[in-house]
PDB file of C-alpha atoms and ligand atoms in Angstrom:
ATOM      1  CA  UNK A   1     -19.470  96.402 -28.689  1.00 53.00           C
ATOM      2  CA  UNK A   2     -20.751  97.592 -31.914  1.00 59.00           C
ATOM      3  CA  UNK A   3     -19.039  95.447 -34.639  1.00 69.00           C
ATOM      4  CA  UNK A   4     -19.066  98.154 -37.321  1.00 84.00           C
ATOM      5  CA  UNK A   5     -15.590  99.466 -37.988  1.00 95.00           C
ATOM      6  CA  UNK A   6     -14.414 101.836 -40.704  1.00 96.00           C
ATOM      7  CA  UNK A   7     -12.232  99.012 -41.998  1.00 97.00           C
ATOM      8  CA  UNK A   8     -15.556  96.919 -42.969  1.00 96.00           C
ATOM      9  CA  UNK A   9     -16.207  99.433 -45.318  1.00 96.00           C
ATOM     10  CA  UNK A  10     -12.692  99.471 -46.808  1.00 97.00           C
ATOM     11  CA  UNK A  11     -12.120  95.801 -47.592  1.00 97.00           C
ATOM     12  CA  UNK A  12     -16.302  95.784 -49.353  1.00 95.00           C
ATOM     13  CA  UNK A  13     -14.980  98.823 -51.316  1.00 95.00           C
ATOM     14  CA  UNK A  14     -17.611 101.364 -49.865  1.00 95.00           C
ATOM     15  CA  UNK A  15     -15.133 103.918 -48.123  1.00 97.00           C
ATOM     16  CA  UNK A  16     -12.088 105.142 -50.205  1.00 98.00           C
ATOM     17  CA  UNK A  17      -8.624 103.807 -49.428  1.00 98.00           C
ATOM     18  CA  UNK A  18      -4.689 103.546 -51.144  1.00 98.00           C
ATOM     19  CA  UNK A  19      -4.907 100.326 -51.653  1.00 98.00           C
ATOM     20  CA  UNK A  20      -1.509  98.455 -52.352  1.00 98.00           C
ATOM     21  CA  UNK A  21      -2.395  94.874 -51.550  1.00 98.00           C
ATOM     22  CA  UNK A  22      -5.122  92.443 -51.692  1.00 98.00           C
ATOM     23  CA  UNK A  23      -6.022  88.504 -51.780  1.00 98.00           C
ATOM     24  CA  UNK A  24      -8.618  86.207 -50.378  1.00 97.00           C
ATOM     25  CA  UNK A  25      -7.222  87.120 -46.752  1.00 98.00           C
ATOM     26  CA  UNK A  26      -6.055  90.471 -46.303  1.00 98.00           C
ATOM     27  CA  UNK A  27      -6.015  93.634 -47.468  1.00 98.00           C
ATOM     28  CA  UNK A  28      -3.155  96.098 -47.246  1.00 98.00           C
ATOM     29  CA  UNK A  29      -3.962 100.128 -47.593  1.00 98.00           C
ATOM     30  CA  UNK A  30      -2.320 103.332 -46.079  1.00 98.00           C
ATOM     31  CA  UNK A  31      -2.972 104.971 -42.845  1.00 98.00           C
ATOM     32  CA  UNK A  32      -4.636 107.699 -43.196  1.00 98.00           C
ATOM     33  CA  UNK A  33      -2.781 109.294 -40.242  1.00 97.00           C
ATOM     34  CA  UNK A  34       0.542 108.259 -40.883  1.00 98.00           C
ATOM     35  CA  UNK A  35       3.167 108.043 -38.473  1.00 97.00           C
ATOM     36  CA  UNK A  36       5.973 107.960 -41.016  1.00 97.00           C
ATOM     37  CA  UNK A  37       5.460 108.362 -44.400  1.00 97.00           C
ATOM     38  CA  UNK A  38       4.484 105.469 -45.881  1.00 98.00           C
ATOM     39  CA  UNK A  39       2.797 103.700 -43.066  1.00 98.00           C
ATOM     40  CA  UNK A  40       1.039 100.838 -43.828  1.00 98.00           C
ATOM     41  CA  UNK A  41      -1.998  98.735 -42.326  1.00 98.00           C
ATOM     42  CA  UNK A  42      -2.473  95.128 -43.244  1.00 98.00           C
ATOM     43  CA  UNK A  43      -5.813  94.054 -42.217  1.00 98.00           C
ATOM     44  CA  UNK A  44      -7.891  90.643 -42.593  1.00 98.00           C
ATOM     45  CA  UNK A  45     -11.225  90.604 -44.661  1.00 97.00           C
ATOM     46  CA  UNK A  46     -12.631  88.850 -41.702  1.00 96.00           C
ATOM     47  CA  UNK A  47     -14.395  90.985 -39.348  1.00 92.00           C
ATOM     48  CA  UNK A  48     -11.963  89.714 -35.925  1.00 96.00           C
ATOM     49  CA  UNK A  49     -12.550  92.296 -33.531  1.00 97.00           C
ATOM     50  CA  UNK A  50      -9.016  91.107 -31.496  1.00 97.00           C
ATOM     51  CA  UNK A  51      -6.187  88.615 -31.810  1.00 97.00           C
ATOM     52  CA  UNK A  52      -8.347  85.560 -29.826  1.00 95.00           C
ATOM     53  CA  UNK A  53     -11.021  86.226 -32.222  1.00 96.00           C
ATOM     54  CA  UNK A  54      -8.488  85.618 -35.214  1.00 97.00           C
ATOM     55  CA  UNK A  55      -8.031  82.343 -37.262  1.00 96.00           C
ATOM     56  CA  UNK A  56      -3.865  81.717 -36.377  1.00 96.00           C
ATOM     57  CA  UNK A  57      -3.367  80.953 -40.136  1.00 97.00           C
ATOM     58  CA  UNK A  58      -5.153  84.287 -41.174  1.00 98.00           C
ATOM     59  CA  UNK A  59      -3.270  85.998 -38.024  1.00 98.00           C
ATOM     60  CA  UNK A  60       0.206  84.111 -40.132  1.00 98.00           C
ATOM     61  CA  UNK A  61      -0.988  85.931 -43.756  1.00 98.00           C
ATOM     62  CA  UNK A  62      -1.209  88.868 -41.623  1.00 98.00           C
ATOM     63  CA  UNK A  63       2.942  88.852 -40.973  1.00 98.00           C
ATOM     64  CA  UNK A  64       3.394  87.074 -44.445  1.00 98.00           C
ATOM     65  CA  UNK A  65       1.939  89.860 -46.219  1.00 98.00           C
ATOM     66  CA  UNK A  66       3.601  92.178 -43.728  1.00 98.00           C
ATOM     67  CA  UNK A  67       6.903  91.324 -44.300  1.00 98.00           C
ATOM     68  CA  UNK A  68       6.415  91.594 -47.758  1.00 98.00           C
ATOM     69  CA  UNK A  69       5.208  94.924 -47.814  1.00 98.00           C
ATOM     70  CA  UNK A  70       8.142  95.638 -45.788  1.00 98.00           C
ATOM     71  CA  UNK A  71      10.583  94.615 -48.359  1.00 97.00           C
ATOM     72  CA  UNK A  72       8.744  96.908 -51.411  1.00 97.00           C
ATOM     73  CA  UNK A  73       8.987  99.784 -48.775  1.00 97.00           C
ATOM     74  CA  UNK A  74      12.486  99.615 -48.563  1.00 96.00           C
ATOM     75  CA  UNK A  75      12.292  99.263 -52.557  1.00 96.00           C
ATOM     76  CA  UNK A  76       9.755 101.916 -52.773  1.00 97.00           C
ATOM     77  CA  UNK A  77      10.177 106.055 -53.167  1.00 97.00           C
ATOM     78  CA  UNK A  78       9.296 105.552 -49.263  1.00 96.00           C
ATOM     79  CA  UNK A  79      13.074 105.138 -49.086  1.00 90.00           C
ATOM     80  CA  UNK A  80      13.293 103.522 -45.760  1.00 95.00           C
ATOM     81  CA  UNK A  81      16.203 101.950 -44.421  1.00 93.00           C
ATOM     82  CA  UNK A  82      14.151 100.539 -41.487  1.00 97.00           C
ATOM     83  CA  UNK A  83      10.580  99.018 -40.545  1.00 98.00           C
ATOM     84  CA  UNK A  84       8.562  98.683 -37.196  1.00 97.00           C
ATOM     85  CA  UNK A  85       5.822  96.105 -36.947  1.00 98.00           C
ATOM     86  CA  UNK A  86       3.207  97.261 -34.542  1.00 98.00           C
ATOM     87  CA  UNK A  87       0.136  95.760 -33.513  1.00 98.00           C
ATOM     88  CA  UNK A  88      -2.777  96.695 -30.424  1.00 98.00           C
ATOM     89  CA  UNK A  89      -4.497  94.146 -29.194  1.00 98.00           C
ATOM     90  CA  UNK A  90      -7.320  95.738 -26.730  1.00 98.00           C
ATOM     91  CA  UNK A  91      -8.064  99.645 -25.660  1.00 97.00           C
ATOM     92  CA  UNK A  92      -4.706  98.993 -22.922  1.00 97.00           C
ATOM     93  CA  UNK A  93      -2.876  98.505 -25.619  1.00 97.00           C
ATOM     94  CA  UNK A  94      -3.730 101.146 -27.581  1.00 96.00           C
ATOM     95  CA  UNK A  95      -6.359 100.196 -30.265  1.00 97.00           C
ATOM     96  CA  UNK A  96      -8.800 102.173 -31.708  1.00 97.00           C
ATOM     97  CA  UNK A  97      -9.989 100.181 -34.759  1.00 97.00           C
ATOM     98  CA  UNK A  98     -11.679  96.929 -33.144  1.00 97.00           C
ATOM     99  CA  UNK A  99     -11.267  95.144 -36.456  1.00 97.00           C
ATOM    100  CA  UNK A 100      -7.755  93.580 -36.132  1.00 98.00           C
ATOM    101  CA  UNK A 101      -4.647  94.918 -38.050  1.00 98.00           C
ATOM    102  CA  UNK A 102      -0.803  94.663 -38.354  1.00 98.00           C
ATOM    103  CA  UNK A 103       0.358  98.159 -38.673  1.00 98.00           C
ATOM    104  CA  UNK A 104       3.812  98.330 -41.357  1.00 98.00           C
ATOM    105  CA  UNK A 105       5.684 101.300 -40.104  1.00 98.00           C
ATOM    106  CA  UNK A 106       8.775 102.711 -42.093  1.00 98.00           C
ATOM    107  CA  UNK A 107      11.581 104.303 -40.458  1.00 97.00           C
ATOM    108  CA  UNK A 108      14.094 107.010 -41.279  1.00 97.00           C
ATOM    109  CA  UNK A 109      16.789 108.437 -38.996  1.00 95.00           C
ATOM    110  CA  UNK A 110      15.542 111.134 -36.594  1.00 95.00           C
ATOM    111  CA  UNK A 111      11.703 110.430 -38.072  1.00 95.00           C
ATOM    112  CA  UNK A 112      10.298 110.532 -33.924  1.00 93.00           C
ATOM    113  CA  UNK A 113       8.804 107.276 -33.909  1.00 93.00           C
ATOM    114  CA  UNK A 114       9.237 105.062 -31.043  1.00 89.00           C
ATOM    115  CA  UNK A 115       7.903 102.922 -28.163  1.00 86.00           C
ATOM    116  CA  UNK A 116       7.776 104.801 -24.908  1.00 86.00           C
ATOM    117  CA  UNK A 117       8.584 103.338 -21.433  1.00 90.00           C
ATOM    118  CA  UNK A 118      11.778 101.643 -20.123  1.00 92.00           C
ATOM    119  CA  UNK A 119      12.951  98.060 -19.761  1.00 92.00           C
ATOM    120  CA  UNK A 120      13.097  96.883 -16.719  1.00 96.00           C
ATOM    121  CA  UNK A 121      15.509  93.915 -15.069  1.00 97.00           C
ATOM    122  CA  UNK A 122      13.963  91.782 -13.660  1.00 97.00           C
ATOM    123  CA  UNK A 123      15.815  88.643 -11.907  1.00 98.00           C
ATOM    124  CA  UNK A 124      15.904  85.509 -13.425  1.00 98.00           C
ATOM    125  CA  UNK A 125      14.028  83.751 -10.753  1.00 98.00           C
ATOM    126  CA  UNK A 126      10.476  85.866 -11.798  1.00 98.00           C
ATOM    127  CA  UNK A 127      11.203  85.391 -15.407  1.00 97.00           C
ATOM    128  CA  UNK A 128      11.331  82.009 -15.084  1.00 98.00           C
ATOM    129  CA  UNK A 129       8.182  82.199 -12.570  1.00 98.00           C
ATOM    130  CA  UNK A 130       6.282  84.262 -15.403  1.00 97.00           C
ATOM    131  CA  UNK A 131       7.446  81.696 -18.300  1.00 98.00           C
ATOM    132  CA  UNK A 132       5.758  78.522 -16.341  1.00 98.00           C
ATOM    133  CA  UNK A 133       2.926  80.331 -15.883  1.00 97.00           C
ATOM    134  CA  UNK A 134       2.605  81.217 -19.475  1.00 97.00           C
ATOM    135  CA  UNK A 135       3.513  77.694 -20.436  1.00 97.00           C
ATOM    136  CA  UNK A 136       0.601  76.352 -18.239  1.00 97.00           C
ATOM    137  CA  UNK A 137      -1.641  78.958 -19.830  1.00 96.00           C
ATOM    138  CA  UNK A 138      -0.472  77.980 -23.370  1.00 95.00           C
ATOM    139  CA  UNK A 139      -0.913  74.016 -23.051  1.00 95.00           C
ATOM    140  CA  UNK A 140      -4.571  74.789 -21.260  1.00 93.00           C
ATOM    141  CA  UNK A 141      -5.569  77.137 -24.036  1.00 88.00           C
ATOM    142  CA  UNK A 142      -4.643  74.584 -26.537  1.00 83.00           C
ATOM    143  CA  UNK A 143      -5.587  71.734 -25.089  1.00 85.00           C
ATOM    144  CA  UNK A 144      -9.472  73.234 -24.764  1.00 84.00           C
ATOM    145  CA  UNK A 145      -9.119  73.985 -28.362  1.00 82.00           C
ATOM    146  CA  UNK A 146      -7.709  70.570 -29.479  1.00 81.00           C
ATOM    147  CA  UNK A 147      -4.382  71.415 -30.509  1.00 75.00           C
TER     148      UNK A 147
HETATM  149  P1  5GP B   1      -4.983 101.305 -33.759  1.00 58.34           P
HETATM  150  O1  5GP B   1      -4.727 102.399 -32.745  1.00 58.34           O
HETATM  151  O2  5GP B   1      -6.376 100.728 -33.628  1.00 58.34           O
HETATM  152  O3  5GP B   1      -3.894 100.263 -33.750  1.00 58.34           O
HETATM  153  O4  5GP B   1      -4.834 101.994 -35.162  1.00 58.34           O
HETATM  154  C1  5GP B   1      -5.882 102.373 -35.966  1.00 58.34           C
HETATM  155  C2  5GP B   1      -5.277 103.032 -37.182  1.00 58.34           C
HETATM  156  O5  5GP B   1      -6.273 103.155 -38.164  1.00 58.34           O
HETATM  157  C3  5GP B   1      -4.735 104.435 -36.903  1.00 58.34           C
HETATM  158  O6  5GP B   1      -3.354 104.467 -37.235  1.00 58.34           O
HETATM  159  C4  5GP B   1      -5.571 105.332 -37.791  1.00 58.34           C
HETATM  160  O7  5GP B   1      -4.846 106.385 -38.341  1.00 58.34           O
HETATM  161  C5  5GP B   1      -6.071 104.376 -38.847  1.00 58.34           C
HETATM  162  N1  5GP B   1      -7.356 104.756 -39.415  1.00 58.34           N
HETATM  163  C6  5GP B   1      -8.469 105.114 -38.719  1.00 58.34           C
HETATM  164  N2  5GP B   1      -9.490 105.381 -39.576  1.00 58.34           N
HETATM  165  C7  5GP B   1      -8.998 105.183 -40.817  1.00 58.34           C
HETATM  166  C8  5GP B   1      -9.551 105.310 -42.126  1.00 58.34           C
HETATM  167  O8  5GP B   1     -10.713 105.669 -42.318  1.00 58.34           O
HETATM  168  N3  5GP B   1      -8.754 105.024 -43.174  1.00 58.34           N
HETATM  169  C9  5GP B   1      -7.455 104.624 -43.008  1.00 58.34           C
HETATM  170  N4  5GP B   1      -6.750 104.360 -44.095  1.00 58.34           N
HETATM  171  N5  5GP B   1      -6.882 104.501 -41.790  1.00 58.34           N
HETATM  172  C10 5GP B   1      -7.644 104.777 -40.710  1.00 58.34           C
END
């Protein structure tokens, strides 16, 4: 996969952007399609195509800086009195930028922005079945890594 993204050029200053946060890790612009008004992206300066190719303590900054941003959105002439955090890992899950980001989404009453699909109920017998298989899947991933 080409590793070029339009968010390279963002973060080295090359392609214009609303910039309204930066430091050594991440930098936080608008998006230039909005879903709400006032939609924000926070994105690391590294080049991480995807969450497995992401540091966990830059992936942390990510939602440190997030929930910041969230707070001066509510403050802001954004006048939210809600925010959505929304992030796609891979093409299933949406993503279109392969240079990862935390999208900061205000919400308003009535603004139209949601998550489709319905929740399911599942019985408690397969949720537990799915949770030891993530738990196995956790401890190996972390055990090949040396956590
Ligand atoms: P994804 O679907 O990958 O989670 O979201 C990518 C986001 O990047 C979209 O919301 C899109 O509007 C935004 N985006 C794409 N190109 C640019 C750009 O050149 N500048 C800015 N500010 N946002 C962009």
């Amino acid at each position: 996969m080409d590793p070029y993204t339009i968010f390279a050029d963002i973060i080295a200053g090359r392609a214009p952007a609303s910039k309204v946060y930066e430091d050594d890790d991440v930098v936080a612009f608008m998006d230039i399609r909005p879903m709400t008004p006032g939609h924000l992206l926070v994105v690391p300066r590294v080049a991480a195509k995807c969450l497995a190719e992401l540091d966990p303590v830059v992936g942390g900054k990510l939602f440190q800086v997030g929930q910041r941003l969230a707070g001066a959105l509510r403050e802001s002439e954004v006048g939210c009195d809600g925010v959505n955090f929304f992030l796609a890992d891979g093409v299933t899950a949406g993503q279109e930028v392969f240079h990862v980001h935390l999208h900061v989404i205000p919400r308003t009453p009535g603004d139209g922005f949601g998550l489709r699909g319905r929740p399911t109920s599942p019985h408690r017998a397969d949720l537990d079945y799915l949770a030891g298989s993530i738990r196995g899947a956790l401890a190996r991933t972390e055990a090949a890594e040396g956590r």
